[in-house]
Amino acid sequence: MELQTLTYLFVGLSFALYIGIAIKSRASTTKEFYIAGGGVHPVVNGMATAADWMSAASFISMAGIIAFSGYDASVYLMGWTGGYVLLALLLAPYLRKFGKFTVPDFIGDRYYSDAARIVAAICLIFISFTYVAGQMRGVGIVFSRFLDVDINTGVFSGMAIVFMYAVLGGMKGITYTQVAQYCVLIFAYTVPAVFISLLITGNPVPQFGLGSELADGSGISVLEKLDSTLVELGFNAYTEGSKSTIDIFAITFALMVGTAGLPHVIVRFFTVPKVADARKSAGWALVFIALLYTVAPAVGAFARINFINEVNETKYTETPDWFKNWEGLGLIGWQDKNGDGKIQYRAGAAFAGKPVFDDDKKGASGERIVTNTSTDSANEVYVDRDIMVLANPEIAGLPDWVIALVAAGGLAAALSTAAGLLLVISTAVSHDLLKKKFMPHISDKQELMYARIAAAAAVGVAGYAGINPPGFVAAVVAFAFGLAAASLFPAILMGIFYKKMNKEGAISGMLTGLIFTIGYIGYFKIISPGDNVAANWLFGISPEGIGSIGMLINFAVAFAVQRVTAPTPQHVQDLVDHIRVPSGAGSASTH
């Protein structure tokens, strides 16, 4: 079969599976819609949690970041993985015992304040929309490249699938759909990695292949080859970082605490029968997550080697089809600066920003003309790092069925997280805002109806953002982590472990941390991106890591305000003591 036929087959079968599960698992009560009825087995929940956790960012983007940033990209591996461990071990069991399955619900009740609930809900909705827009855009890119449709059509298709199992099935439909999606995405990620590891090193285990010698008989390892090749081309060595120690620490910590404050995984610990099962499902999820995260460094390194070998010093007229296919989507750009007809891949920016193509003109070699060529370096080629995992099997010359499998895996990763985030948004609207604040007398049936309406509206907004992304979408990724780190995480942590923290302190801390982080990242990423250089950063900390400082400001303000305001009511302090009693964990299934 041809590649496109295989891709339609793989993607069509996976979509049919997802829709079938959604129809069979349709939610009929708010408990099924919000927490899947609370009866999911820990192993199943662990797999669903892993799928929810590993978004298009993990499947598509992370290995691309590693491929082009090398050692500096370790912050993402440490931050995202560490964030899950922090959430699973430090926060989730206590939140589960508290019995409030949404972050705004916990904050509203723990701090006995509707104002705190509303602030938390607004933060949650903003963070979730930031992520879901990226997932929908990823769906559009995969569709456009492998199914020969435009990005907009791809986004609409993704919206339709998510609508089916998020709006109809709720958490019940999403949970079992995500189990299927995990199986698809992990198989799609590891199979090409095994093939490529065998081709490059002769070792079938990618994790070990990364440190193995090349199979060309040269006697040097993969990392040694990368270091020497990149230095020769003017880049930093792959195994050496360019970031300062304080910035690496700040970014890693911001990713950890920001990730631990993200809401769509917290709710997963309420889909199991009791607190002990929540702990078990957390352990299983870590195992399932590790299967992908330990492979990602090898995938990134192999992709960079193959890209250099295939592209550098190659005549444009002799480049393989994959290069021109991605160029046609605007995700690869080349301009012949020296007129030799060959692609020169060197350090430095080939263009001023992302390439801007003139679709009415072709170059002497048939390439798409780019109008914003940079003269600051000899580099002639731009490659969007997000394509590396998707393009890796093509670059390595793997069979068409492997390429089709990767397309299905990328869609599974994007759709699984999109569904979880959309459910969080709908829950924040229907449960945290309507039921708990503005319409407290609505029935269970009415609340379920409003939840479905909110989910449908969220699908529409997410689709629009995927089709018409704002110019600063890439910048907002850092914004989302910083926002969660500086606002929600401290309020959750203090709510569990410091029973004297009162509503005035928590609200002041959230708002102060939120405003500081918005101002810092907004200035360097949106208002004046030209000033985004280390010399202008506070303490040398980049916008990606400033959430760490925002978190410290949150804590400092919260404690200062708490000391000069009314004490926390005794019944709230007693409640905090109750959720932290280890001996009650095994019998807390009623909470």
XYZ file of N, CA and C in Angstrom, residues 3 6-7 10-11 14 18 56 59-61 63 138-139 141-143 145-147 181 183-196 292 299 326 386-396 398-414:
198
model
N 1.840 5.162 1.161
C 1.905 5.774 2.483
C 0.581 6.418 2.877
N -2.016 3.807 3.783
C -1.712 3.220 5.088
C -2.057 4.189 6.220
N -1.754 5.455 6.010
C -2.040 6.452 7.044
C -3.532 6.576 7.281
N -4.581 3.430 9.278
C -4.188 3.438 10.692
C -4.985 4.477 11.475
N -5.064 5.685 10.922
C -5.774 6.756 11.622
C -7.273 6.458 11.683
N -7.984 3.782 14.331
C -7.834 4.304 15.692
C -9.000 5.226 16.046
N -11.768 4.897 19.117
C -12.051 5.940 20.104
C -13.548 6.258 20.163
N 0.817 16.309 22.989
C 1.582 16.498 21.758
C 2.954 17.083 22.070
N 5.036 13.972 22.895
C 5.202 13.072 21.751
C 5.927 13.755 20.601
N 5.475 14.957 20.252
C 5.977 15.626 19.047
C 7.139 16.558 19.343
N 7.005 17.371 20.401
C 7.933 18.493 20.583
C 9.177 18.160 21.388
N 11.289 15.591 21.883
C 12.476 15.040 21.217
C 13.064 16.051 20.243
N -1.443 20.905 16.780
C -0.665 19.710 16.470
C -1.458 18.718 15.645
N -2.752 18.560 15.972
C -3.624 17.690 15.180
C -3.669 18.168 13.735
N -1.448 19.896 12.056
C -0.176 19.677 11.359
C -0.038 18.215 10.921
N -0.382 17.291 11.806
C -0.282 15.875 11.454
C -1.213 15.546 10.291
N -2.443 16.030 10.351
C -3.388 15.794 9.262
C -2.865 16.364 7.949
N 0.125 17.035 6.900
C 1.300 16.392 6.305
C 1.002 14.984 5.793
N 0.273 14.192 6.562
C 0.160 12.778 6.236
C -1.155 12.397 5.554
N -2.172 13.243 5.670
C -3.456 12.909 5.055
C -3.807 13.853 3.910
N -5.541 5.147 23.528
C -4.618 6.124 22.953
C -3.205 5.935 23.493
N -1.834 3.072 24.302
C -1.284 1.917 23.577
C -0.819 2.324 22.181
N -1.616 3.158 21.514
C -1.257 3.616 20.168
C -0.004 4.488 20.213
N 0.007 5.474 21.125
C 1.108 6.439 21.100
C 2.433 5.821 21.547
N 2.405 4.917 22.534
C 3.674 4.347 23.003
C 4.238 3.383 21.960
N 3.365 2.642 21.286
C 3.814 1.752 20.221
C 4.379 2.577 19.066
N 3.688 3.669 18.733
C 4.128 4.520 17.625
C 5.440 5.230 17.940
N 5.723 5.478 19.203
C 6.945 6.192 19.573
C 8.144 5.248 19.653
N 7.927 4.052 20.195
C 9.065 3.159 20.447
C 9.471 2.332 19.229
N 8.524 1.948 18.368
C 8.865 1.118 17.211
C 9.874 1.815 16.296
N 9.638 3.070 15.872
C 10.652 3.743 15.047
C 11.979 3.909 15.778
N 11.912 4.164 17.100
C 13.148 4.336 17.862
C 13.987 3.060 17.845
N 13.339 1.904 17.954
C 14.052 0.621 17.900
C 14.689 0.429 16.530
N 13.918 0.680 15.470
C 14.442 0.555 14.104
C 15.673 1.441 13.904
N 15.557 2.716 14.305
C 16.632 3.680 14.051
C 17.845 3.368 14.912
N 8.187 6.288 27.592
C 8.427 7.286 26.540
C 9.561 8.225 26.903
N 15.812 9.373 20.714
C 15.105 9.808 19.511
C 15.635 11.165 19.051
N 7.813 18.783 3.776
C 7.739 19.680 4.931
C 7.958 21.131 4.520
N 9.480 20.974 15.849
C 8.319 20.136 16.147
C 8.081 19.040 15.109
N 8.783 19.105 13.974
C 8.551 18.075 12.954
C 9.472 16.874 13.115
N 10.448 16.953 14.029
C 11.505 15.948 14.023
C 11.003 14.531 14.316
N 10.115 14.378 15.286
C 9.604 13.035 15.590
C 8.764 12.523 14.431
N 7.942 13.390 13.851
C 7.088 12.976 12.740
C 7.907 12.664 11.492
N 8.969 13.435 11.279
C 9.783 13.243 10.071
C 10.872 12.191 10.250
N 11.183 11.830 11.491
C 12.302 10.937 11.772
C 12.246 9.617 11.001
N 11.098 8.914 10.957
C 11.055 7.667 10.184
C 11.311 7.880 8.696
N 10.825 9.005 8.154
C 11.079 9.304 6.735
C 12.556 9.591 6.508
N 13.155 10.378 7.410
C 14.573 10.711 7.264
C 15.426 9.449 7.312
N 15.029 8.513 8.186
C 15.802 7.266 8.343
C 15.470 6.234 7.277
N 12.604 4.475 6.904
C 11.871 3.335 7.434
C 10.658 3.009 6.557
N 10.075 1.814 6.719
C 8.918 1.429 5.892
C 7.733 2.373 6.084
N 6.877 2.431 5.065
C 5.733 3.344 5.093
C 4.790 3.055 6.257
N 4.655 1.781 6.648
C 3.727 1.479 7.737
C 4.202 2.072 9.058
N 5.520 2.223 9.234
C 6.043 2.847 10.443
C 5.716 4.347 10.436
N 5.846 4.983 9.269
C 5.513 6.404 9.141
C 4.034 6.629 9.445
N 3.176 5.748 8.925
C 1.738 5.858 9.183
C 1.430 5.657 10.653
N 2.164 4.746 11.295
C 1.968 4.492 12.721
C 2.314 5.727 13.543
N 3.388 6.409 13.181
C 3.786 7.620 13.901
C 2.719 8.705 13.763
N 2.105 8.822 12.581
C 1.027 9.793 12.391
C -0.134 9.498 13.334
N -0.514 8.222 13.435
C -1.600 7.837 14.344
C -1.215 8.101 15.796
N 0.058 7.873 16.141
C 0.524 8.119 17.498
C 0.512 9.590 17.863
N 0.934 10.444 16.931
C 0.910 11.882 17.184
C -0.503 12.387 17.427
N -1.448 11.879 16.646
C -2.852 12.264 16.838
C -3.379 11.751 18.176
N -3.000 10.537 18.557
C -3.449 9.981 19.834
C -2.946 10.825 20.998
N -1.673 11.244 20.940
C -1.108 12.057 22.018
C -1.823 13.398 22.137
N -2.049 14.048 20.991
C -2.698 15.361 21.008
C -4.144 15.264 21.467
